[in-house]
XYZ file of C-alpha atoms in Angstrom:
580
model
C 49.159 165.605 26.594
C 45.689 164.142 26.064
C 44.315 163.060 22.734
C 41.637 165.804 22.413
C 44.140 168.547 23.014
C 46.406 167.136 20.334
C 43.578 167.080 17.714
C 42.567 170.650 18.536
C 46.156 171.831 18.080
C 46.404 170.197 14.666
C 43.115 171.810 13.478
C 44.183 175.307 14.481
C 47.489 174.913 12.688
C 45.692 173.770 9.513
C 43.374 176.738 9.597
C 46.150 179.243 10.099
C 48.479 177.713 7.582
C 46.485 176.387 4.677
C 48.138 173.565 2.711
C 47.502 171.825 -0.500
C 46.263 168.305 -0.917
C 49.681 166.672 -0.825
C 50.639 168.514 2.292
C 47.307 167.573 3.852
C 48.083 163.929 3.260
C 51.476 164.293 4.956
C 49.930 166.071 7.890
C 47.445 163.255 8.301
C 50.338 160.779 8.408
C 52.038 162.844 11.049
C 48.833 162.921 13.034
C 48.554 159.157 12.819
C 52.117 158.735 13.993
C 51.552 161.072 16.852
C 48.371 159.265 17.733
C 50.242 155.928 17.683
C 52.969 157.272 19.954
C 50.338 158.665 22.224
C 48.642 155.276 22.536
C 51.972 153.600 23.312
C 52.662 156.132 25.982
C 49.285 155.624 27.529
C 49.874 151.845 27.479
C 53.194 152.271 29.241
C 51.563 154.459 31.832
C 48.950 151.791 32.440
C 51.560 149.047 32.700
C 53.728 151.171 35.009
C 50.771 151.916 37.216
C 49.821 148.245 37.455
C 53.461 147.350 38.146
C 53.624 149.925 40.914
C 50.404 148.617 42.348
C 51.775 145.049 42.156
C 55.127 146.066 43.739
C 53.368 147.798 46.574
C 51.237 144.750 47.167
C 54.344 142.494 47.119
C 56.127 144.841 49.482
C 53.168 144.752 51.819
C 53.116 140.958 51.544
C 56.903 140.739 52.145
C 56.594 142.970 55.171
C 53.841 140.793 56.531
C 55.866 137.668 55.806
C 58.948 139.133 57.497
C 56.893 140.204 60.486
C 55.420 136.708 60.743
C 58.863 135.088 60.547
C 60.214 137.501 63.154
C 57.319 136.661 65.444
C 57.991 132.949 65.032
C 61.714 133.475 65.689
C 60.919 135.472 68.846
C 58.691 132.646 70.072
C 61.429 130.054 69.340
C 64.214 132.116 70.900
C 63.248 130.999 74.417
C 63.551 127.274 73.660
C 66.249 127.249 70.974
C 69.836 127.328 72.193
C 71.501 127.441 68.802
C 74.795 125.941 67.655
C 77.838 127.747 69.153
C 81.060 128.091 67.183
C 83.719 127.205 69.766
C 87.471 127.239 69.055
C 89.996 126.694 71.851
C 87.267 127.022 74.505
C 86.310 130.419 73.055
C 82.715 130.872 71.815
C 82.893 133.115 68.740
C 79.237 133.184 67.620
C 75.994 131.229 67.668
C 73.971 130.148 64.619
C 70.247 129.328 64.795
C 69.058 129.074 61.174
C 69.464 126.435 58.546
C 71.047 126.993 55.181
C 69.165 124.862 52.727
C 69.449 121.295 54.025
C 72.335 122.072 56.408
C 71.596 122.148 60.119
C 73.133 124.937 62.266
C 75.507 122.398 63.825
C 76.758 121.387 60.380
C 77.266 125.017 59.378
C 79.196 125.703 62.577
C 81.395 122.632 62.126
C 82.180 123.544 58.526
C 83.058 127.111 59.548
C 85.235 125.863 62.409
C 87.227 123.661 60.019
C 87.681 126.571 57.606
C 88.914 128.896 60.404
C 91.373 126.279 61.721
C 92.615 125.585 58.194
C 93.264 129.273 57.542
C 94.732 129.910 60.994
C 97.223 127.008 60.783
C 98.671 128.111 57.463
C 102.208 129.387 57.549
C 101.232 132.725 55.946
C 98.104 134.875 56.269
C 97.166 138.355 54.995
C 94.527 140.200 56.975
C 93.410 142.218 53.914
C 92.242 139.030 52.212
C 89.240 138.839 54.577
C 86.176 140.561 53.074
C 82.391 140.284 52.659
C 80.831 139.501 49.297
C 77.261 140.797 49.009
C 74.973 138.515 47.015
C 71.268 138.678 46.209
C 70.286 136.146 48.889
C 73.458 135.657 50.994
C 76.355 137.717 52.275
C 79.474 135.545 52.077
C 82.363 136.043 54.506
C 85.466 135.168 52.503
C 89.210 134.885 52.984
C 90.787 135.018 49.585
C 88.763 132.707 47.332
C 87.420 130.518 50.147
C 83.995 131.078 51.683
C 84.201 130.947 55.471
C 80.479 131.480 56.179
C 77.297 132.557 54.395
C 74.832 134.879 56.201
C 71.159 134.865 55.196
C 68.228 137.119 56.081
C 66.998 134.502 58.520
C 70.345 134.667 60.385
C 69.910 138.449 60.576
C 66.367 138.049 61.949
C 67.687 135.822 64.744
C 70.162 138.568 65.708
C 67.634 141.473 65.178
C 69.801 143.151 62.571
C 70.330 143.244 58.827
C 72.125 140.717 56.722
C 74.946 143.078 55.765
C 75.543 144.319 59.306
C 75.618 140.778 60.685
C 78.044 139.661 57.959
C 80.429 142.526 58.781
C 80.280 141.744 62.507
C 80.948 138.049 61.989
C 83.680 138.856 59.464
C 85.577 140.855 62.091
C 85.186 138.029 64.650
C 86.448 135.412 62.203
C 89.297 137.632 61.052
C 90.475 138.270 64.625
C 90.349 134.532 65.425
C 92.322 133.614 62.294
C 94.949 136.223 63.198
C 95.126 134.799 66.736
C 95.574 131.253 65.396
C 98.169 132.415 62.912
C 100.213 133.940 65.722
C 100.237 130.506 67.361
C 100.704 128.306 64.288
C 102.429 130.650 61.851
C 105.879 130.548 60.329
C 107.448 132.665 63.077
C 106.118 130.291 65.714
C 107.544 127.331 63.811
C 110.988 128.901 63.612
C 110.940 129.661 67.340
C 109.753 126.099 68.040
C 112.659 124.598 66.111
C 115.058 126.822 68.056
C 113.585 125.664 71.385
C 113.704 122.002 70.269
C 117.408 122.295 69.509
C 117.943 124.081 72.821
C 116.044 121.388 74.796
C 117.927 118.544 73.102
C 121.241 120.235 73.784
C 120.283 120.791 77.430
C 119.244 117.165 77.822
C 122.557 116.034 76.332
C 124.459 118.242 78.807
C 122.455 116.895 81.754
C 122.996 113.292 80.572
C 126.741 113.783 80.267
C 126.864 115.366 83.729
C 124.843 112.523 85.250
C 127.059 109.890 83.634
C 130.213 111.685 84.807
C 128.926 111.776 88.392
C 127.934 108.111 88.194
C 131.304 106.917 86.881
C 133.236 109.140 89.291
C 131.429 108.387 92.541
C 129.987 104.866 92.319
C 133.241 103.095 93.295
C 134.115 105.666 95.941
C 130.716 105.448 97.577
C 130.786 101.645 97.351
C 134.129 101.488 99.166
C 132.861 103.929 101.808
C 129.742 101.849 102.428
C 131.658 98.557 102.527
C 134.147 100.060 104.957
C 131.365 100.686 107.474
C 128.944 97.895 106.561
C 129.033 94.371 107.950
C 127.848 91.068 106.454
C 124.180 90.318 107.046
C 123.669 87.228 109.206
C 120.519 85.408 110.187
C 121.453 83.405 113.291
C 124.151 81.013 112.055
C 123.389 81.567 108.362
C 125.230 84.291 106.472
C 122.669 85.828 104.154
C 125.002 88.251 102.349
C 128.779 88.348 102.614
C 130.984 91.333 101.865
C 131.481 90.456 98.204
C 127.766 89.966 97.619
C 127.044 93.184 99.485
C 129.423 95.051 97.162
C 127.672 93.593 94.112
C 124.296 94.627 95.534
C 125.517 98.186 96.102
C 126.908 98.472 92.567
C 123.669 97.145 91.108
C 121.742 99.641 93.249
C 123.844 102.523 91.905
C 123.259 101.263 88.368
C 119.523 101.182 88.961
C 119.620 104.716 90.382
C 121.545 105.924 87.322
C 119.048 104.370 84.896
C 116.128 105.697 86.914
C 117.639 109.206 86.825
C 118.023 109.073 83.035
C 114.434 107.889 82.654
C 113.265 110.664 84.947
C 115.082 113.226 82.803
C 113.476 111.826 79.659
C 110.143 111.908 81.451
C 110.398 115.683 81.580
C 112.297 116.256 78.338
C 110.063 114.343 75.908
C 106.795 116.054 76.939
C 108.659 119.390 76.876
C 109.702 118.719 73.272
C 106.157 117.920 72.235
C 104.783 120.986 74.025
C 106.851 123.352 71.846
C 104.523 123.017 68.840
C 100.757 123.479 69.220
C 100.105 120.524 66.934
C 101.852 118.121 69.337
C 101.005 119.848 72.622
C 98.092 117.497 73.259
C 100.439 114.529 72.666
C 102.742 115.888 75.376
C 99.908 115.905 77.881
C 98.904 112.455 76.702
C 102.426 111.126 77.397
C 102.432 112.797 80.800
C 99.018 111.284 81.438
C 100.303 107.801 80.601
C 102.822 108.188 83.419
C 100.974 110.302 85.958
C 97.533 108.711 85.639
C 98.677 105.243 86.817
C 100.571 106.845 89.694
C 97.531 108.935 90.570
C 95.272 105.892 90.304
C 97.614 103.867 92.528
C 97.745 106.536 95.218
C 94.010 107.078 94.920
C 93.392 103.354 95.273
C 95.730 103.229 98.292
C 93.967 106.142 99.974
C 90.580 104.628 99.192
C 91.723 101.261 100.539
C 92.953 102.651 103.885
C 89.608 102.179 105.743
C 89.365 98.567 104.571
C 93.049 98.063 105.362
C 92.400 99.181 108.928
C 89.522 96.681 109.181
C 91.752 93.914 107.802
C 94.471 94.731 110.346
C 91.952 94.570 113.191
C 90.624 91.207 111.949
C 94.135 89.750 111.551
C 95.237 90.887 115.015
C 92.102 89.475 116.668
C 92.480 86.095 114.980
C 96.222 86.033 115.687
C 95.725 86.346 119.419
C 92.772 83.952 119.327
C 95.011 81.316 117.697
C 97.748 81.976 120.264
C 95.241 81.476 123.079
C 94.072 78.183 121.634
C 97.690 77.110 121.126
C 98.461 77.815 124.766
C 95.477 75.709 125.901
C 96.457 72.823 123.611
C 100.059 72.921 124.832
C 98.795 72.652 128.401
C 96.676 69.640 127.421
C 99.592 68.020 125.567
C 101.862 68.539 128.601
C 99.280 66.914 130.872
C 98.772 70.042 132.977
C 95.195 70.440 131.821
C 93.036 67.362 131.612
C 89.648 67.082 129.939
C 87.634 63.917 130.266
C 87.480 62.050 126.966
C 90.131 64.266 125.347
C 93.513 62.571 125.073
C 96.772 64.470 125.260
C 97.928 63.254 121.870
C 94.848 64.872 120.336
C 96.037 68.343 121.359
C 98.400 69.105 118.498
C 96.256 67.778 115.583
C 93.176 69.416 117.080
C 95.049 72.712 117.261
C 96.060 72.349 113.602
C 92.447 71.721 112.555
C 91.091 74.615 114.643
C 93.808 76.925 113.296
C 92.935 76.036 109.692
C 89.229 76.655 110.380
C 89.926 79.991 112.070
C 92.205 81.197 109.299
C 89.636 80.082 106.717
C 86.951 82.083 108.500
C 89.333 85.050 108.706
C 89.976 84.799 104.963
C 86.212 84.782 104.304
C 85.859 87.956 106.360
C 88.782 89.678 104.624
C 87.833 88.674 101.075
C 85.078 91.313 100.512
C 87.427 94.010 101.831
C 90.106 93.339 99.202
C 90.385 95.755 96.228
C 88.323 94.719 93.189
C 86.982 91.678 95.030
C 83.591 92.225 93.389
C 84.971 92.514 89.846
C 84.221 89.797 87.312
C 87.925 89.226 86.604
C 88.696 88.718 90.298
C 85.779 86.335 90.688
C 86.707 84.446 87.515
C 90.288 83.934 88.702
C 88.994 82.764 92.077
C 86.670 80.237 90.448
C 89.483 79.041 88.166
C 91.840 78.518 91.116
C 89.089 76.701 93.009
C 88.429 74.366 90.074
C 92.155 73.623 89.660
C 92.514 72.857 93.368
C 89.392 70.672 93.332
C 90.541 68.658 90.308
C 94.161 68.284 91.381
C 93.765 67.713 95.106
C 91.275 64.858 95.370
C 93.957 62.445 96.635
C 95.409 65.135 98.898
C 92.031 65.822 100.448
C 91.540 62.072 100.903
C 94.855 61.747 102.733
C 94.087 64.786 104.877
C 90.700 63.398 105.880
C 92.287 59.993 106.572
C 94.923 61.648 108.743
C 92.243 63.501 110.702
C 90.210 60.300 111.179
C 93.271 58.340 112.353
C 94.149 61.117 114.749
C 90.937 60.564 116.662
C 90.922 56.782 116.112
C 94.360 56.655 117.806
C 95.552 53.417 116.116
C 99.158 54.369 116.936
C 101.331 57.274 117.946
C 104.900 58.334 117.324
C 107.322 55.789 118.758
C 104.938 52.843 118.507
C 106.127 49.649 116.881
C 103.506 48.663 114.269
C 102.993 46.282 111.406
C 101.478 47.377 108.095
C 101.143 44.555 105.610
C 104.600 43.011 105.387
C 106.240 46.088 106.878
C 107.208 46.343 110.528
C 108.808 49.330 112.142
C 108.637 52.285 114.469
C 106.419 55.293 113.750
C 108.753 58.284 113.507
C 106.442 60.929 111.995
C 102.735 61.572 111.596
C 101.442 64.358 109.354
C 98.038 65.176 107.901
C 99.120 63.567 104.625
C 101.521 60.686 105.352
C 102.967 58.505 108.108
C 106.650 57.522 108.150
C 107.893 54.201 109.562
C 111.491 53.200 110.316
C 112.037 49.469 109.899
C 114.507 47.322 111.800
C 116.893 47.785 108.879
C 116.618 51.573 109.380
C 114.705 51.963 106.144
C 112.275 54.904 106.303
C 109.014 54.056 104.549
C 106.412 56.719 103.744
C 102.813 55.501 103.702
C 99.858 57.699 102.637
C 97.280 58.044 105.383
C 94.498 56.929 103.045
C 96.275 53.559 102.625
C 96.736 53.149 106.372
C 93.084 53.922 106.998
C 91.844 51.289 104.551
C 94.367 48.577 105.558
C 94.924 46.489 108.678
C 97.672 47.628 111.012
C 98.997 45.974 114.176
C 100.242 48.052 117.086
C 102.705 45.914 119.023
C 103.543 48.678 121.472
C 99.969 49.095 122.717
C 99.454 45.316 122.859
C 102.685 44.814 124.815
C 101.840 47.552 127.288
C 98.234 46.535 127.909
C 98.245 42.748 127.486
C 101.707 41.551 126.616
C 102.708 40.180 123.231
C 102.825 36.420 122.800
C 105.985 35.298 121.057
C 105.589 31.879 119.532
C 107.514 29.421 117.438
C 107.017 25.817 116.227
C 109.178 22.686 116.183
C 108.430 19.262 114.671
C 109.583 16.140 116.558
C 109.053 12.463 115.734
C 106.619 10.174 117.483
C 109.520 8.333 119.159
C 110.057 11.244 121.583
C 107.961 11.705 124.707
C 105.810 14.751 124.376
C 106.297 15.610 128.066
C 110.044 15.835 127.570
C 109.609 18.039 124.490
C 107.215 20.343 126.350
C 109.643 20.702 129.248
C 112.532 21.466 126.947
C 110.496 24.206 125.225
C 109.395 25.696 128.564
C 112.984 25.690 129.837
C 114.144 27.439 126.640
C 111.420 30.096 127.016
C 112.228 30.629 130.685
C 115.901 31.181 129.853
C 115.074 33.899 127.282
C 115.595 37.521 128.304
C 112.431 39.603 128.016
C 110.011 36.718 128.596
C 107.554 37.483 131.378
C 107.341 35.043 134.310
C 103.665 35.734 134.631
C 101.656 34.706 132.794
C 103.753 31.588 132.454
C 104.879 30.262 129.051
C 102.869 27.354 127.691
C 103.180 24.727 124.957
C 100.435 23.504 122.659
C 100.434 20.613 120.195
C 99.222 22.125 116.968
C 99.331 19.053 114.663
C 99.809 15.291 114.562
C 101.219 14.728 111.124
C 102.080 11.479 109.385
C 105.739 11.626 110.375
C 106.007 14.116 113.255
C 104.258 15.989 115.984
C 104.142 19.813 115.750
C 104.754 21.684 119.014
C 104.286 25.413 119.553
C 105.783 27.289 122.471
C 104.093 30.551 123.566
C 105.462 33.129 125.963
C 104.560 36.672 126.999
C 106.774 39.690 126.564
C 106.382 43.445 126.995
C 109.472 44.336 124.959
C 107.803 45.266 121.691
C 110.737 47.402 120.576
C 113.120 44.384 120.937
C 110.752 41.763 119.606
C 113.185 40.490 117.010
C 115.905 40.109 119.657
C 113.480 38.123 121.860
C 112.702 35.782 118.964
C 116.371 35.353 118.187
C 117.299 34.467 121.774
C 114.291 32.126 122.077
C 115.324 30.213 118.954
C 118.914 29.973 120.218
C 117.786 28.646 123.604
C 115.560 26.020 121.941
C 118.521 24.781 119.898
C 120.798 24.696 122.947
C 118.346 22.813 125.154
C 117.383 20.274 122.469
C 120.970 19.605 121.478
C 122.081 19.161 125.089
C 119.212 16.710 125.588
C 120.206 14.786 122.470
C 116.963 15.562 120.695
C 117.352 16.021 116.984
C 114.984 18.623 115.500
C 114.284 16.761 112.257
C 111.234 15.153 110.767
C 111.197 11.368 111.199
C 110.851 10.679 107.513
C 114.420 11.925 107.148
C 115.655 8.855 109.053
C 114.758 6.578 106.143
C 117.374 8.305 104.021
C 120.157 8.840 106.580
C 122.465 6.154 105.034
C 124.490 5.889 108.213
C 124.855 9.625 108.831
C 125.504 10.778 112.363
C 122.988 12.682 114.379
C 122.640 16.270 113.199
C 123.742 17.720 116.551
C 126.906 19.735 117.229
C 129.413 17.499 119.013
C 130.197 20.087 121.690
C 126.509 20.180 122.630
C 125.795 16.412 122.491
C 125.997 14.334 125.651
C 126.162 10.570 124.825
C 124.558 9.785 128.152
C 121.396 11.412 126.921
C 121.172 9.232 123.828
């Protein structure tokens, strides 16, 4: 009611019902009160109108803001993949929006942990899952725990409302928790314990059966095998006799028994772990520890087959190449094949050198084909072995090189009689490292080739064959004896010695004219290098016999001054007084 209509109504009432002065004062108060209420009402109307105008403007602004955000989301939808919530390879939902400072990936991970925590509890009530509607978020809850909070921005990404999206996601989460509970719940645990007991009992039964079969049949089978088997011989050497063969068979049965038990455990232990979902991954891990190496080994073998074929071809080619060279060298050594400037005794050492070079070249060709030959560990081990061999084989390499040099120098060969320093003997063995000499006393002396190469050696066998060895010995006779007689006696003694050559003839030289005696040296040729000591012995004996028979005393003249009446130092059976 407007103000003018209210004043008019009060005037008409005062005209119709006249009042006294006191009543007029009260009516004026009532009018003032009514006027005050009327002003308040008008003020409220004004405020309500302005509020409505402001709300409409805010609504229009909110609509524009929502439309702008939706447009931005639609433009980002093509390039934004979102964060999927994946549990057990099952994608439940996808989040695109942030929640405060949390990224979508963080929200998804937190929700995933909450779902797994609820699903793995022993007990779960489906009615405890509900949606709590808030002013800004709709919370999906199970009991008192918030599983996920849905905002208006999440709803915009899915082109729906916040409440509808929360209900849809709540059903998805509830179904997944129920599914997990069926797998991890109390009933599943009870069934798992029952299966564990059943598996252990079955394994115990199988073990007892295996042990019974092993104890019952191992001796019987061993006796059966020994009854038909024979000792293993390699030419004249008995590798394994019957007793040893029985021990080997028993050990083999023991190994088979242990392997069978391990094979049973190989299946039983992963089966035990696979009963419970919490340990199922551990079961596959244990199986992987066993199967992966086997798979890798077979894979490596299959991958190595092409290179193995190449290696076999290389080995076969070099094998027959070495055999061909060996055949040629054997022909040279036997004298059937002659090459100018190449001696027969060079054949064997040359074959050894060529064989080493060929096998070294073969090894170089095979090396890159070996498994893991290009790995750092393989190369490091190779370098380490090379360094060790280089540091520890300097003397060996020196002897090998000396042996090779002496092979082609040909200072001696096996069977030659040589002299090395104070050692004389026959060469009985020549290797790439050492040479062995047998002395006249049948002592076998081993001399490194490096020492022989750097020292002087005398080959009596070669000298005797080509020139003849001169055997020589000295006697000292006083000036009172005619030198012609002494020379003739020495020549007669040499001529009577077995092994002395007639041509060239023996000869005598006077090597010294000393103060008290003359020194004579007899020289004669011999080609008996292997009996040189016997030739010397017989020569010395013949000299004594001829001088004694001639009455010539082999003593220095200065001895005569101190004889004191002693007889001549000549055996009586050999002395002829007529020759005195």
